[in-house]
Coordinates of C-alpha atoms in Angstrom, one line a residue:
M1 CA 36.3 13.4 -108.5
L2 CA 34.1 11.3 -106.2
I3 CA 35.1 9.7 -103.0
N4 CA 35.6 6.2 -104.5
E5 CA 38.2 7.5 -106.9
V6 CA 39.9 9.4 -104.1
C7 CA 40.1 6.3 -102.0
K8 CA 41.8 4.4 -104.8
K9 CA 44.3 7.2 -105.4
C10 CA 45.2 7.7 -101.8
S11 CA 44.8 4.1 -100.5
L12 CA 42.4 5.3 -97.8
T13 CA 39.0 4.0 -96.7
K14 CA 35.8 6.1 -97.1
K15 CA 35.6 6.2 -93.3
A16 CA 39.1 7.7 -93.1
V17 CA 38.5 10.3 -95.8
E18 CA 35.2 11.4 -94.1
Y19 CA 36.9 11.6 -90.7
Y20 CA 39.6 13.9 -92.1
R21 CA 36.9 16.0 -93.7
Q22 CA 35.1 16.3 -90.4
Q23 CA 38.3 17.3 -88.7
G24 CA 38.7 20.1 -91.2
L25 CA 41.9 18.8 -92.8
I26 CA 40.2 18.8 -96.3
A27 CA 37.2 20.8 -97.6
P28 CA 35.8 19.2 -100.8
A29 CA 33.1 21.1 -102.7
V30 CA 29.5 19.8 -102.7
R31 CA 27.7 19.1 -106.0
E32 CA 24.1 19.9 -106.6
N33 CA 23.2 16.3 -106.1
G34 CA 24.8 16.3 -102.7
Y35 CA 27.9 14.3 -103.6
R36 CA 31.2 15.6 -102.5
D37 CA 33.6 16.7 -105.3
F38 CA 37.2 16.2 -104.4
S39 CA 39.9 18.3 -106.1
E40 CA 43.5 17.4 -106.9
R41 CA 44.4 19.7 -104.0
D42 CA 42.3 17.5 -101.7
V43 CA 44.0 14.4 -103.0
M44 CA 47.4 15.9 -102.4
A45 CA 46.4 16.9 -98.9
L46 CA 45.1 13.4 -98.2
R47 CA 48.3 11.8 -99.4
K48 CA 50.2 14.0 -97.1
I49 CA 47.8 13.2 -94.2
S50 CA 48.3 9.5 -94.9
V51 CA 52.1 9.8 -94.7
L52 CA 51.9 11.9 -91.5
R53 CA 49.5 9.5 -89.9
G54 CA 51.8 6.7 -90.8
L55 CA 54.6 8.5 -89.0
G56 CA 52.4 8.7 -85.9
L57 CA 51.4 12.3 -85.9
S58 CA 48.1 13.5 -84.3
V59 CA 45.4 15.3 -86.2
G60 CA 46.3 18.5 -84.4
E61 CA 49.9 18.2 -85.5
I62 CA 48.9 17.4 -89.1
R63 CA 46.5 20.4 -89.0
S64 CA 49.4 22.8 -88.0
I65 CA 51.6 21.4 -90.9
L66 CA 48.9 21.6 -93.6
S67 CA 47.8 25.1 -92.5
E68 CA 51.4 26.5 -92.8
T69 CA 52.1 28.4 -95.9
G70 CA 54.5 26.7 -98.3
T71 CA 56.0 23.3 -97.5
G72 CA 55.1 23.2 -93.8
K73 CA 58.8 22.9 -93.1
E74 CA 58.7 25.0 -89.9
A75 CA 55.7 23.1 -88.5
L76 CA 57.4 19.8 -89.3
A77 CA 60.6 20.9 -87.5
G78 CA 58.5 21.8 -84.5
V79 CA 56.7 18.4 -84.5
S80 CA 60.1 16.6 -85.0
F81 CA 61.6 18.3 -82.0
R82 CA 58.6 17.5 -79.8
K83 CA 58.7 13.9 -80.9
A84 CA 62.4 13.7 -80.1
M85 CA 61.6 15.0 -76.6
E86 CA 58.8 12.5 -76.2
A87 CA 61.2 9.7 -77.3
T88 CA 63.8 10.9 -74.7
V89 CA 61.1 10.9 -72.0
L90 CA 60.0 7.4 -72.9
Q91 CA 63.6 6.2 -72.7
E92 CA 63.9 7.7 -69.2
K93 CA 60.7 6.1 -68.1
Q94 CA 61.8 2.7 -69.5
K95 CA 65.0 3.1 -67.3
L96 CA 62.8 3.8 -64.3
I97 CA 60.7 0.7 -65.0
S98 CA 63.8 -1.4 -65.2
E99 CA 65.2 0.1 -62.0
L100 CA 61.9 -0.5 -60.2
A101 CA 61.8 -4.1 -61.4
E102 CA 65.4 -4.6 -60.2
K103 CA 65.4 -2.7 -56.9
G104 CA 61.7 -2.5 -56.0
N105 CA 62.4 1.0 -54.5
W106 CA 59.0 2.8 -55.1
E107 CA 60.0 5.9 -53.2
E108 CA 63.1 6.4 -55.3
T109 CA 61.2 5.8 -58.5
E110 CA 58.4 8.2 -57.4
E111 CA 61.0 10.9 -56.8
K112 CA 62.8 10.4 -60.2
L113 CA 59.5 10.3 -62.0
S114 CA 58.4 13.5 -60.4
Q115 CA 61.5 15.3 -61.5
L116 CA 61.2 13.9 -65.0
Q117 CA 57.6 15.2 -65.2
K118 CA 58.7 18.6 -63.9
K119 CA 61.4 18.8 -66.6
E120 CA 58.9 17.8 -69.2
A121 CA 56.4 20.4 -68.0
V122 CA 58.9 23.3 -68.1
S123 CA 60.2 22.2 -71.6
E124 CA 56.7 21.9 -73.0
R125 CA 55.8 25.4 -71.7
I126 CA 59.0 26.9 -73.1
L127 CA 58.0 25.6 -76.5
N128 CA 54.5 27.0 -76.1
A129 CA 55.7 30.4 -74.9
F130 CA 58.5 30.9 -77.5
P131 CA 57.5 29.8 -81.1
G132 CA 59.7 28.4 -83.8
N133 CA 63.4 27.8 -83.8
Y134 CA 64.0 30.2 -80.9
G135 CA 61.7 28.2 -78.6
R136 CA 63.6 25.0 -79.4
Y137 CA 66.9 26.7 -78.7
I138 CA 65.7 28.1 -75.4
C139 CA 64.3 24.7 -74.5
L140 CA 67.6 23.0 -75.2
H141 CA 69.5 25.6 -73.2
F142 CA 67.4 25.4 -70.0
A143 CA 66.7 21.6 -70.2
A144 CA 70.4 21.0 -69.4
Y145 CA 69.8 22.4 -65.9
L146 CA 66.5 20.6 -65.1
D147 CA 67.8 17.2 -64.0
E148 CA 68.1 18.0 -60.3
P149 CA 65.5 16.9 -57.9
V150 CA 63.1 19.5 -56.5
A151 CA 63.8 18.7 -52.9
T152 CA 63.1 21.8 -50.9
K153 CA 60.1 24.1 -50.4
E154 CA 62.0 26.9 -52.0
Q155 CA 62.7 24.8 -55.1
Q156 CA 59.0 23.8 -55.3
E157 CA 58.0 27.5 -55.1
A158 CA 60.5 28.4 -57.7
Y159 CA 59.2 25.6 -60.0
E160 CA 55.7 27.0 -59.6
T161 CA 57.0 30.5 -60.4
V162 CA 58.7 29.3 -63.6
I163 CA 55.5 27.5 -64.7
S164 CA 53.4 30.5 -64.0
F165 CA 55.8 32.9 -65.9
L166 CA 55.9 30.6 -68.9
D167 CA 52.1 30.2 -68.9
G168 CA 51.6 33.9 -68.9
A169 CA 54.5 34.8 -71.3
D170 CA 53.3 36.8 -74.4
F171 CA 56.3 36.6 -76.7
R172 CA 55.2 38.1 -80.1
L173 CA 57.3 39.7 -82.7
P174 CA 56.4 41.3 -86.0
D175 CA 56.6 38.7 -88.9
N176 CA 59.8 40.2 -90.3
L177 CA 61.6 40.0 -86.9
Q178 CA 60.2 36.5 -86.2
K179 CA 61.6 35.4 -89.5
C180 CA 64.9 37.0 -88.7
L181 CA 65.1 35.3 -85.3
D182 CA 64.2 31.9 -86.8
E183 CA 66.8 32.2 -89.4
A184 CA 69.4 33.3 -86.9
V185 CA 68.9 30.2 -84.7
A186 CA 67.8 27.7 -87.4
H187 CA 71.0 25.6 -87.0
F188 CA 70.9 25.7 -83.2
D189 CA 70.3 21.9 -82.8
E190 CA 71.3 19.8 -79.7
E191 CA 74.8 19.3 -81.0
F192 CA 75.4 23.0 -81.7
V193 CA 73.9 24.1 -78.4
G194 CA 76.3 21.6 -76.7
K195 CA 79.2 23.2 -78.5
M196 CA 78.0 26.6 -77.5
A197 CA 77.9 25.5 -73.9
E198 CA 81.5 24.2 -74.1
G199 CA 82.6 27.5 -75.6
M200 CA 80.8 29.4 -72.8
D201 CA 82.5 27.2 -70.2
A202 CA 85.9 28.3 -71.7
V203 CA 84.8 32.0 -71.4
I204 CA 83.6 31.5 -67.8
S205 CA 86.6 29.4 -66.6
D206 CA 89.2 31.9 -67.8
T207 CA 87.7 35.1 -69.0
E208 CA 90.9 37.1 -69.2
K209 CA 92.5 34.4 -71.4
Y210 CA 89.4 34.4 -73.7
I211 CA 89.6 38.2 -74.0
A212 CA 93.3 38.1 -74.8
E213 CA 93.0 35.4 -77.4
N214 CA 89.9 36.9 -79.1
Q215 CA 90.6 40.6 -78.6
E216 CA 90.7 41.5 -82.3
F217 CA 87.3 39.8 -82.9
I218 CA 85.7 41.3 -79.8
E219 CA 86.8 44.8 -80.7
S220 CA 85.7 44.5 -84.3
W221 CA 82.3 43.1 -83.2
M222 CA 81.8 45.9 -80.7
A223 CA 82.8 48.5 -83.3
Y224 CA 80.2 47.0 -85.7
K225 CA 77.5 47.1 -83.0
Q226 CA 78.1 50.9 -82.5
S227 CA 77.9 51.6 -86.3
E228 CA 75.1 53.1 -88.3
E229 CA 75.0 49.9 -90.4
Y230 CA 74.2 47.8 -87.3
R231 CA 71.6 50.3 -86.1
N232 CA 69.8 50.1 -89.4
S233 CA 69.9 46.3 -89.5
P234 CA 67.1 43.8 -88.6
A235 CA 69.5 42.4 -86.0
F236 CA 69.4 45.7 -84.1
L237 CA 65.6 45.8 -84.2
L238 CA 65.5 42.2 -83.1
E239 CA 67.9 42.8 -80.2
E240 CA 65.7 45.8 -79.1
A241 CA 62.6 43.7 -79.3
L242 CA 64.1 41.0 -77.1
K243 CA 65.2 43.5 -74.6
Q244 CA 61.7 45.0 -74.6
F245 CA 60.1 41.6 -74.0
Q246 CA 62.5 40.8 -71.1
S247 CA 61.8 44.2 -69.5
A248 CA 58.1 44.1 -69.9
S249 CA 57.5 40.4 -69.0
G250 CA 59.7 40.1 -66.0
Y251 CA 62.0 37.7 -67.7
N252 CA 65.1 39.0 -65.8
E253 CA 63.3 39.9 -62.6
V254 CA 61.1 36.8 -62.2
F255 CA 62.0 34.0 -64.5
I256 CA 65.8 34.0 -64.2
P257 CA 65.8 34.4 -60.4
A258 CA 63.3 31.5 -60.2
M259 CA 65.5 29.3 -62.3
C260 CA 68.4 30.1 -60.0
R261 CA 66.4 29.0 -57.0
L262 CA 65.1 25.9 -58.8
S263 CA 68.4 24.6 -60.1
N264 CA 71.7 24.8 -58.3
S265 CA 73.6 24.1 -61.5
Y266 CA 71.8 26.9 -63.3
R267 CA 72.5 29.3 -60.4
E268 CA 76.2 28.4 -60.6
Y269 CA 76.2 29.0 -64.4
Y270 CA 74.4 32.3 -64.0
E271 CA 76.7 33.6 -61.3
A272 CA 79.7 32.6 -63.3
M273 CA 78.3 34.4 -66.3
Q274 CA 77.7 37.5 -64.2
R275 CA 81.4 37.4 -63.1
A276 CA 82.5 37.0 -66.7
N277 CA 80.3 40.0 -67.7
E278 CA 82.0 42.1 -64.9
K279 CA 85.4 41.3 -66.3
F280 CA 84.3 42.2 -69.8
L281 CA 83.0 45.5 -68.5
Q282 CA 86.3 46.2 -66.8
K283 CA 88.0 45.7 -70.1
Y284 CA 85.3 47.2 -72.3
P285 CA 83.1 49.7 -70.3
S286 CA 80.7 50.1 -73.2
Y287 CA 80.0 46.4 -73.5
I288 CA 76.3 45.5 -72.9
P289 CA 75.2 41.9 -73.0
T290 CA 72.4 41.3 -75.5
H291 CA 70.3 39.4 -73.0
S292 CA 70.6 37.4 -69.8
K293 CA 70.3 33.7 -69.4

């Protein structure tokens, strides 16, 4: 069909349709007379583009959704998460504007804005470094510890180390393992991660009590991890791949120590986790944590 019919079907202007073609979002065929011949597939794509543009998505975001095989669900989830982050940042900036209008304290506002921008920068790089659901989970986990001001030279250097590590991180998994990882953390939204943090607090605050109350589960899980069934499972391959990445990238030797220097609250959490691990090892010498945070 010709562009006039397409415009009627999609409620778009010729200028908009041509723009989306130039951006590579659609690729209609060209007839011998030079007119573009739009297919039903092009029309369907244009309808999706119209909806996504109406929702405020950029051309780049739309391209990632349309290029994904299937429904684009994963790309949509990623865009949704980033939009939620942007909304949170805008709310925080609105608060700063209100505070500035009320108090007129420019130095305080400058400091708070700087910290907000640093948190945003780390979060953005985590999402870029770790794709899919796993990246969103990691982002939620570490974001909880990034609200402290970067007040010292050591903290500034740690921040720069964190940024440098994430910029250089090369986290790539085989497609089957990436799919396994995405499925494993698919439901790890903000609410779930919050509940996980509460559960971890219970482990940290009284490790002996946690072990005593969950001994049967812990021992059955450890027995499973030592079984042939587990060693032949995708979960085992995924665990090994994560360990390999952490070892090769400097995750445990560079990133985690830098996070501890950057955030006092993260350092306290990490040290508490280390103490809990030691108590687990005393009870279960063969226990090996999957990965450090």
